[in-house]
Amino acid sequence: MNYRRYFEAAVFRLRSERRYRVFVPIERDVESFPVSAWRRPDGCSQDVTIWCSNDYLGMGQHPEVIQAMIETAGRTGAGAGGTRNISGTSQAIVELERELADLHRKEAALVFTSGWISNLAAISTIADLLPNCLILSDESNHNSMIEGVRRSRAEKRVVRHNDLEHFEELLITAGDRPKLIVFESLYSMSGNVAPVAEIAALAKRYGAMTYIDEVHAVGMYGARGGGVCEQADVMDQIDVIEGTLAKGFGALGGYIAGDAALIDAVRSYAPSFIFTTALPPAVAAAACAAVRLLKSRPEIRATHQRAVQVTKHALLAAGLPVLENSSHIVPVLVRDAQLCKAASDMLLDRHGIYIQPINYPTVAKGAERLRITPTPHHTREHIGALVEALVDVWQTLGLPFIEPPANLGIHEKSAEQCAYPEILRAAQ
Amino acid sequence: MNYRRYFEAAVFRLRSERRYRVFVPIERDVESFPVSAWRRPDGCSQDVTIWCSNDYLGMGQHPEVIQAMIETAGRTGAGAGGTRNISGTSQAIVELERELADLHRKEAALVFTSGWISNLAAISTIADLLPNCLILSDESNHNSMIEGVRRSRAEKRVVRHNDLEHFEELLITAGDRPKLIVFESLYSMSGNVAPVAEIAALAKRYGAMTYIDEVHAVGMYGARGGGVCEQADVMDQIDVIEGTLAKGFGALGGYIAGDAALIDAVRSYAPSFIFTTALPPAVAAAACAAVRLLKSRPEIRATHQRAVQVTKHALLAAGLPVLENSSHIVPVLVRDAQLCKAASDMLLDRHGIYIQPINYPTVAKGAERLRITPTPHHTREHIGALVEALVDVWQTLGLPFIEPPANLGIHEKSAEQCAYPEILRAAQ
């Protein structure tokens, strides 16, 4: 039997639908981030500016974070050497879990090798331990949450995105059975922020448990980087907070924080936790250093938000179709898979700017976009070059510009922040 | 609604069944491995010898592996900064995949953040891309393989452990639909080795695809560390080889190697691959260094096997109930959950020897064991101390000794290797 043809056909389908992914090999350099080396298909190396990293705060490049990794690797070795139960519980991971529990003001935390696994493990285990549980899951939830819901034996209802009325309607209908609300604080492809306080209040009123994914928010929001829930002052109203160590904290891994009994149950029952090698101590130490740093350095968050505001403002002023939101994610809509890929290719080839196209199934068809993520390391020069490049690409590909919002420029702070008149002219 | 009680009850069930897991925090030290620091519950630190690490070859402590991690972290930072598709494809991970494809003489390889995820992702994706696929799965397969099978929509049949007749019977019954045989080369809790050549031959005869999990073999068997399949000279007869970077290679992560089309299909379709942050370049570089080293250093494998043989021989000579097998895993049977835990605790407290008890569900009830894994770093002194400690624990707990095998001592090489007369006396 010729099995190969099935795999070839599967890949061919993606190519014909223009959603075949080509990975771009990038060599980051701590000395120059976000400028990094792209290994071109012809084998040559070219400097590019990364504008799509999820190392949102550049903590993966922070000297103290790197030093923690280096010091721990040199002292304890490269790997953990086993599962958490079988020789893999390092002092570094114990400390990291303590630090994360403290970050979210919870009794305990549990670290996984990825955010994907933490959602799969935690959602399915929690739901399965609650008899006759009903899961209410936001329709825009990340794939890993959907997989967690799907893996559990619990019944589920999909809730319209951030729709409080729909949440309430389903909570009422559910009656007094155990109910688990599963949602994100910040949806990564749109930058939408959930009404966390309102959802927490509904959960309380109707006796539901709450499980929130804060992977795109931890480190970046709240007085100590506890995320959107800290910022909204509802950390204690949410039962389980899930986060990642691979974005705001610049390393690798995922985690949950919550009541000690719940954490102990997930620790004891989730096979994807039990049967997997622990994070290397060096990775745990790097993440721990980043968590600690961000607890006490609000200025990193402030610099980040400033870079985001300047970027959004400059792009809008240039007439680029930024999808507005209140977060640090800057989606620029293209609305066509092929043009989105072409725009990305042209940015890389012609302008040395690296922004991956976001196509179906990550976003809906017709909602294709460039997803821009400014970091505190992106200077005004980087932002200027970005706007200039995008305007050129938009013009070259004949993509539609929009009318800059009317209030742009009269907003005092924004006007001060944005000063790219030549770019504005080019766009008009 | 009081949700906490459900989690408390779940944990209570484990305690009452004597299978509640207590993690032992261990601080490894590259200078002294396998001797490491145990953080005791009273907060004090105590030296213990690790005898249950899955860093089988001690590569996590190898200076060249650690140096690769340190150098890469210092140069490129702590994390990958994104999924493979969105800025997370580092030069280090590209090189690692090339190295792994070469190790297994396959066209391509794909790296995941864990072996657990590589099995979940690859098995479910491969099976789902084959129309009307039937999966034949060995009954002793690892949890991650079972989860992969379960996640796929394919029909499955469980095959009796390593039973060639059963494999053949099911292959014949299946007829000419696509068939995927999913098995391990080396089963980690018993140390059993699969008849890989015979299974490959059956697969060929009946037109089935083969997927083998070599996580407990890669690095350790075969001329270049390609695993049991390389040793049996059937690497080219097996379609997909899955391995880990966290055991023989001492780092973190998992991988598959196979045809380019198959690898490209898994890369493109598996959500657990697509939607997760890539391994940090520093971890990939450490793993890559270990793979390279083990390709050219068969003496590391020879030293490992010698330590294993000496350990097995010494334990058998002392009358300890070693479960015999042809691999590097040395299970010593206790056959009772509570006694197994007590033996482990006594080894740690009284003798400074760390061997985690292996209880249900990792092994069947009544098959509880201490699972001992000698590394090349375990000296004859370490082995002597281990045997002495086990004999003391066996005597103290009244565990049954066995009659040392009759041929022990007449086997020339073994006799030369084993010289612990005082231990033999103590055991009799």
mmCIF file of C-alpha atoms in Angstrom, chain A residues 1 3-4 6-11 13-15 19-31 39 50 52-55 59-61 65-66 69-70 73-92 94 107 110 113-117 120 125-126 129-131 142-143 147 150-153 176-180 189 207-209 244 246-247 250-252 259-262 264-265 267-269 271-280 282-283 286 354 356-358 361-362 371, chain B residues 1 3-4 6-11 13-15 19-31 39 50 52-55 59-61 65-66 69-70 73-92 94 107 110 113-117 120 125-126 129-131 142-143 147 150-153 176-180 189 207-209 244 246-247 250-252 259-262 264-265 267-269 271-280 282-283 286 354 356-358 361-362 371:
data_model
loop_
_atom_site.group_PDB
_atom_site.id
_atom_site.type_symbol
_atom_site.label_atom_id
_atom_site.label_comp_id
_atom_site.label_asym_id
_atom_site.label_seq_id
_atom_site.Cartn_x
_atom_site.Cartn_y
_atom_site.Cartn_z
ATOM 1 C CA MET A 1 0.000 0.000 0.000
ATOM 2 C CA TYR A 3 0.925 5.455 2.210
ATOM 3 C CA ARG A 4 3.073 8.320 1.064
ATOM 4 C CA TYR A 6 -1.972 10.280 1.483
ATOM 5 C CA PHE A 7 0.537 12.591 3.126
ATOM 6 C CA GLU A 8 1.467 14.208 -0.170
ATOM 7 C CA ALA A 9 -2.201 14.798 -0.906
ATOM 8 C CA ALA A 10 -2.736 16.346 2.521
ATOM 9 C CA VAL A 11 0.115 18.777 1.988
ATOM 10 C CA ARG A 13 -4.475 20.522 -0.183
ATOM 11 C CA LEU A 14 -2.824 23.170 1.974
ATOM 12 C CA ARG A 15 -0.783 24.484 -0.909
ATOM 13 C CA ARG A 19 -2.243 28.098 3.607
ATOM 14 C CA TYR A 20 0.894 26.003 3.429
ATOM 15 C CA ARG A 21 3.222 27.305 6.123
ATOM 16 C CA VAL A 22 6.861 28.037 5.388
ATOM 17 C CA PHE A 23 8.953 28.440 8.517
ATOM 18 C CA VAL A 24 11.408 31.340 8.535
ATOM 19 C CA PRO A 25 14.662 30.394 10.270
ATOM 20 C CA ILE A 26 15.723 33.228 12.538
ATOM 21 C CA GLU A 27 18.840 33.507 14.647
ATOM 22 C CA ARG A 28 18.187 35.929 17.475
ATOM 23 C CA ASP A 29 21.041 37.931 18.888
ATOM 24 C CA VAL A 30 20.851 39.297 22.414
ATOM 25 C CA GLU A 31 23.080 42.191 21.400
ATOM 26 C CA ARG A 39 18.875 32.536 7.076
ATOM 27 C CA ILE A 50 11.375 40.874 14.200
ATOM 28 C CA CYS A 52 5.937 39.260 15.405
ATOM 29 C CA SER A 53 7.624 37.783 18.449
ATOM 30 C CA ASN A 54 5.607 36.581 21.418
ATOM 31 C CA ASP A 55 8.566 37.376 23.636
ATOM 32 C CA MET A 59 12.529 39.076 28.672
ATOM 33 C CA GLY A 60 14.132 36.205 26.776
ATOM 34 C CA GLN A 61 16.917 38.680 26.012
ATOM 35 C CA VAL A 65 17.115 35.939 32.783
ATOM 36 C CA ILE A 66 19.892 34.630 30.558
ATOM 37 C CA MET A 69 19.719 30.011 32.715
ATOM 38 C CA ILE A 70 23.479 29.895 32.223
ATOM 39 C CA ALA A 73 22.854 24.906 33.421
ATOM 40 C CA GLY A 74 26.486 25.157 34.454
ATOM 41 C CA ARG A 75 25.719 24.003 37.976
ATOM 42 C CA THR A 76 23.017 21.347 37.492
ATOM 43 C CA GLY A 77 23.186 20.288 33.833
ATOM 44 C CA ALA A 78 21.102 20.523 30.687
ATOM 45 C CA GLY A 79 17.990 18.507 31.557
ATOM 46 C CA ALA A 80 15.790 17.524 34.487
ATOM 47 C CA GLY A 81 16.591 13.828 34.071
ATOM 48 C CA GLY A 82 13.100 12.508 34.648
ATOM 49 C CA THR A 83 9.413 13.123 35.189
ATOM 50 C CA ARG A 84 8.447 15.229 38.169
ATOM 51 C CA ASN A 85 7.840 12.047 40.133
ATOM 52 C CA ILE A 86 10.966 10.207 39.066
ATOM 53 C CA SER A 87 13.988 12.371 39.873
ATOM 54 C CA GLY A 88 12.835 15.390 37.832
ATOM 55 C CA THR A 89 11.720 17.737 40.631
ATOM 56 C CA SER A 90 14.511 20.278 40.772
ATOM 57 C CA GLN A 91 14.875 23.031 43.315
ATOM 58 C CA ALA A 92 14.449 25.493 40.438
ATOM 59 C CA VAL A 94 9.890 24.145 43.136
ATOM 60 C CA GLU A 107 -2.214 28.698 47.336
ATOM 61 C CA LEU A 110 1.906 23.658 38.837
ATOM 62 C CA THR A 113 6.295 21.841 29.619
ATOM 63 C CA SER A 114 4.029 24.136 27.584
ATOM 64 C CA GLY A 115 0.946 26.293 27.814
ATOM 65 C CA TRP A 116 -0.708 23.961 25.310
ATOM 66 C CA ILE A 117 -0.234 21.020 27.665
ATOM 67 C CA LEU A 120 -5.099 20.154 27.830
ATOM 68 C CA THR A 125 -8.754 16.805 34.513
ATOM 69 C CA ILE A 126 -10.767 19.428 36.380
ATOM 70 C CA LEU A 129 -13.249 15.304 38.506
ATOM 71 C CA LEU A 130 -16.511 17.269 38.738
ATOM 72 C CA PRO A 131 -19.506 14.923 38.481
ATOM 73 C CA HIS A 142 -7.380 28.820 21.860
ATOM 74 C CA ASN A 143 -6.912 25.402 20.287
ATOM 75 C CA GLU A 147 -8.529 20.174 23.020
ATOM 76 C CA ARG A 150 -12.744 17.796 23.964
ATOM 77 C CA ARG A 151 -10.536 15.388 25.896
ATOM 78 C CA SER A 152 -12.768 15.592 28.970
ATOM 79 C CA ARG A 153 -15.914 13.532 29.200
ATOM 80 C CA ASP A 176 -27.283 23.660 39.866
ATOM 81 C CA ARG A 177 -24.960 21.074 38.348
ATOM 82 C CA PRO A 178 -21.194 21.786 38.482
ATOM 83 C CA LYS A 179 -20.304 24.347 35.841
ATOM 84 C CA LEU A 180 -16.861 25.317 34.563
ATOM 85 C CA MET A 189 -5.276 37.231 17.256
ATOM 86 C CA GLY A 207 -22.196 29.070 41.348
ATOM 87 C CA ALA A 208 -19.815 28.280 38.494
ATOM 88 C CA MET A 209 -16.075 27.652 38.608
ATOM 89 C CA THR A 244 2.712 30.656 30.015
ATOM 90 C CA ALA A 246 7.139 31.370 26.950
ATOM 91 C CA LYS A 247 5.719 34.798 26.094
ATOM 92 C CA GLY A 250 10.555 34.802 27.684
ATOM 93 C CA ALA A 251 11.340 31.141 28.391
ATOM 94 C CA LEU A 252 9.336 27.901 27.905
ATOM 95 C CA ASP A 259 -6.371 26.254 45.375
ATOM 96 C CA ALA A 260 -3.923 23.727 46.815
ATOM 97 C CA ALA A 261 -6.475 20.911 46.602
ATOM 98 C CA LEU A 262 -7.220 21.583 42.953
ATOM 99 C CA ASP A 264 -2.809 18.623 43.895
ATOM 100 C CA ALA A 265 -5.624 16.856 42.043
ATOM 101 C CA ARG A 267 -0.826 17.048 39.628
ATOM 102 C CA SER A 268 -2.003 13.590 40.649
ATOM 103 C CA TYR A 269 -4.472 12.765 37.868
ATOM 104 C CA PRO A 271 -1.447 11.867 32.499
ATOM 105 C CA SER A 272 0.073 14.574 30.310
ATOM 106 C CA PHE A 273 1.650 15.966 33.464
ATOM 107 C CA ILE A 274 2.566 12.676 35.136
ATOM 108 C CA PHE A 275 4.150 10.932 32.165
ATOM 109 C CA THR A 276 6.368 13.682 30.848
ATOM 110 C CA THR A 277 9.874 14.871 31.656
ATOM 111 C CA ALA A 278 10.013 18.025 33.770
ATOM 112 C CA LEU A 279 11.285 21.347 32.459
ATOM 113 C CA PRO A 280 15.076 21.599 32.667
ATOM 114 C CA ALA A 282 17.893 26.004 33.694
ATOM 115 C CA VAL A 283 14.646 26.837 31.894
ATOM 116 C CA ALA A 286 15.211 31.597 33.633
ATOM 117 C CA TYR A 354 9.714 39.949 9.649
ATOM 118 C CA GLN A 356 4.427 36.224 9.711
ATOM 119 C CA PRO A 357 1.094 36.168 7.830
ATOM 120 C CA ILE A 358 -1.790 34.916 9.958
ATOM 121 C CA PRO A 361 -7.274 28.241 10.528
ATOM 122 C CA THR A 362 -5.596 30.546 13.055
ATOM 123 C CA ARG A 371 -0.116 40.534 13.582
ATOM 124 C CA MET B 1 -21.357 25.178 45.188
ATOM 125 C CA TYR B 3 -16.021 22.639 44.298
ATOM 126 C CA ARG B 4 -13.032 22.167 46.527
ATOM 127 C CA TYR B 6 -14.387 17.213 44.759
ATOM 128 C CA PHE B 7 -10.659 17.814 44.445
ATOM 129 C CA GLU B 8 -10.031 16.941 48.067
ATOM 130 C CA ALA B 9 -11.977 13.713 47.624
ATOM 131 C CA ALA B 10 -9.990 12.843 44.493
ATOM 132 C CA VAL B 11 -6.707 13.274 46.331
ATOM 133 C CA ARG B 13 -8.831 8.394 47.086
ATOM 134 C CA LEU B 14 -5.175 8.225 46.042
ATOM 135 C CA ARG B 15 -3.978 8.412 49.628
ATOM 136 C CA ARG B 19 -0.639 5.684 45.507
ATOM 137 C CA TYR B 20 -0.419 9.338 46.389
ATOM 138 C CA ARG B 21 2.806 10.634 44.857
ATOM 139 C CA VAL B 22 5.222 12.735 46.885
ATOM 140 C CA PHE B 23 7.795 14.491 44.734
ATOM 141 C CA VAL B 24 11.367 14.420 46.000
ATOM 142 C CA PRO B 25 13.152 17.723 45.328
ATOM 143 C CA ILE B 26 16.624 16.985 44.023
ATOM 144 C CA GLU B 27 19.358 19.438 43.144
ATOM 145 C CA ARG B 28 21.713 17.821 40.678
ATOM 146 C CA ASP B 29 25.347 18.848 40.629
ATOM 147 C CA VAL B 30 27.417 18.351 37.502
ATOM 148 C CA GLU B 31 30.518 17.942 39.635
ATOM 149 C CA ARG B 39 16.126 18.932 50.051
ATOM 150 C CA ILE B 50 20.290 9.029 42.224
ATOM 151 C CA CYS B 52 16.338 6.255 39.019
ATOM 152 C CA SER B 53 17.265 8.952 36.523
ATOM 153 C CA ASN B 54 16.186 8.706 32.902
ATOM 154 C CA ASP B 55 19.245 10.732 31.957
ATOM 155 C CA MET B 59 24.510 13.336 28.870
ATOM 156 C CA GLY B 60 22.681 16.108 30.731
ATOM 157 C CA GLN B 61 25.887 16.431 32.753
ATOM 158 C CA VAL B 65 26.236 19.426 26.113
ATOM 159 C CA ILE B 66 26.150 21.991 28.903
ATOM 160 C CA MET B 69 23.352 25.227 26.128
ATOM 161 C CA ILE B 70 25.307 28.004 27.819
ATOM 162 C CA ALA B 73 21.653 31.006 25.709
ATOM 163 C CA GLY B 74 24.308 33.681 25.998
ATOM 164 C CA ARG B 75 24.167 34.414 22.295
ATOM 165 C CA THR B 76 20.470 34.094 21.429
ATOM 166 C CA GLY B 77 18.572 34.330 24.712
ATOM 167 C CA ALA B 78 16.467 32.149 26.977
ATOM 168 C CA GLY B 79 13.452 31.294 24.813
ATOM 169 C CA ALA B 80 12.414 30.770 21.202
ATOM 170 C CA GLY B 81 10.018 33.724 21.275
ATOM 171 C CA GLY B 82 7.212 32.086 19.362
ATOM 172 C CA THR B 83 5.672 29.040 17.718
ATOM 173 C CA ARG B 84 7.680 27.425 14.962
ATOM 174 C CA ASN B 85 5.622 29.358 12.438
ATOM 175 C CA ILE B 86 5.721 32.706 14.179
ATOM 176 C CA SER B 87 9.351 33.654 14.783
ATOM 177 C CA GLY B 88 10.242 30.497 16.763
ATOM 178 C CA THR B 89 12.255 28.576 14.157
ATOM 179 C CA SER B 90 15.824 29.009 15.364
ATOM 180 C CA GLN B 91 18.912 27.868 13.545
ATOM 181 C CA ALA B 92 19.522 25.488 16.463
ATOM 182 C CA VAL B 94 16.771 23.422 12.215
ATOM 183 C CA GLU B 107 14.472 12.170 4.983
ATOM 184 C CA LEU B 110 10.307 17.175 13.478
ATOM 185 C CA THR B 113 8.441 20.162 23.207
ATOM 186 C CA SER B 114 8.119 16.669 24.705
ATOM 187 C CA GLY B 115 7.998 13.009 23.784
ATOM 188 C CA TRP B 116 4.486 12.929 25.195
ATOM 189 C CA ILE B 117 3.371 15.572 22.708
ATOM 190 C CA LEU B 120 -0.056 12.577 20.784
ATOM 191 C CA THR B 125 -2.435 13.104 12.833
ATOM 192 C CA ILE B 126 -1.034 10.182 10.842
ATOM 193 C CA LEU B 129 -4.830 11.388 7.377
ATOM 194 C CA LEU B 130 -5.199 7.730 6.371
ATOM 195 C CA PRO B 131 -8.776 7.016 5.262
ATOM 196 C CA HIS B 142 3.030 4.272 26.918
ATOM 197 C CA ASN B 143 0.244 6.602 28.004
ATOM 198 C CA GLU B 147 -3.657 9.263 24.098
ATOM 199 C CA ARG B 150 -7.552 7.850 21.447
ATOM 200 C CA ARG B 151 -7.413 11.356 20.014
ATOM 201 C CA SER B 152 -7.537 10.062 16.435
ATOM 202 C CA ARG B 153 -10.821 9.113 14.847
ATOM 203 C CA ASP B 176 -6.383 -4.238 2.693
ATOM 204 C CA ARG B 177 -7.443 -1.061 4.500
ATOM 205 C CA PRO B 178 -4.688 1.273 5.766
ATOM 206 C CA LYS B 179 -3.149 -0.166 8.930
ATOM 207 C CA LEU B 180 -0.846 1.539 11.406
ATOM 208 C CA MET B 189 8.927 -0.401 33.215
ATOM 209 C CA GLY B 207 1.091 -3.793 3.888
ATOM 210 C CA ALA B 208 0.948 -1.963 7.231
ATOM 211 C CA MET B 209 2.686 1.236 8.279
ATOM 212 C CA THR B 244 13.009 11.799 23.020
ATOM 213 C CA ALA B 246 15.085 14.128 27.461
ATOM 214 C CA LYS B 247 16.519 10.705 28.326
ATOM 215 C CA GLY B 250 19.857 14.516 28.465
ATOM 216 C CA ALA B 251 17.847 17.606 27.513
ATOM 217 C CA LEU B 252 14.116 18.164 26.779
ATOM 218 C CA ASP B 259 9.593 10.393 5.016
ATOM 219 C CA ALA B 260 9.632 14.073 4.109
ATOM 220 C CA ALA B 261 5.976 14.004 3.016
ATOM 221 C CA LEU B 262 4.825 12.451 6.269
ATOM 222 C CA ASP B 264 5.522 17.785 6.388
ATOM 223 C CA ALA B 265 1.951 16.569 6.893
ATOM 224 C CA ARG B 267 4.087 19.618 10.789
ATOM 225 C CA SER B 268 1.180 21.162 8.892
ATOM 226 C CA TYR B 269 -1.801 19.441 10.517
ATOM 227 C CA PRO B 271 -2.491 21.426 16.382
ATOM 228 C CA SER B 272 -0.332 20.424 19.345
ATOM 229 C CA PHE B 273 2.667 21.184 17.156
ATOM 230 C CA ILE B 274 1.333 24.273 15.404
ATOM 231 C CA PHE B 275 -0.029 26.108 18.423
ATOM 232 C CA THR B 276 2.856 25.754 20.827
ATOM 233 C CA THR B 277 6.060 27.690 21.438
ATOM 234 C CA ALA B 278 9.168 26.065 20.002
ATOM 235 C CA LEU B 279 11.934 24.631 22.179
ATOM 236 C CA PRO B 280 14.401 27.298 23.277
ATOM 237 C CA ALA B 282 19.653 26.655 23.963
ATOM 238 C CA VAL B 283 17.769 23.426 24.686
ATOM 239 C CA ALA B 286 22.195 20.997 24.007
ATOM 240 C CA TYR B 354 17.116 7.698 45.745
ATOM 241 C CA GLN B 356 11.305 6.234 43.342
ATOM 242 C CA PRO B 357 8.669 3.526 43.955
ATOM 243 C CA ILE B 358 6.781 2.537 40.813
ATOM 244 C CA PRO B 361 -1.164 2.957 37.410
ATOM 245 C CA THR B 362 2.361 3.087 35.979
ATOM 246 C CA ARG B 371 13.130 0.654 38.892
#
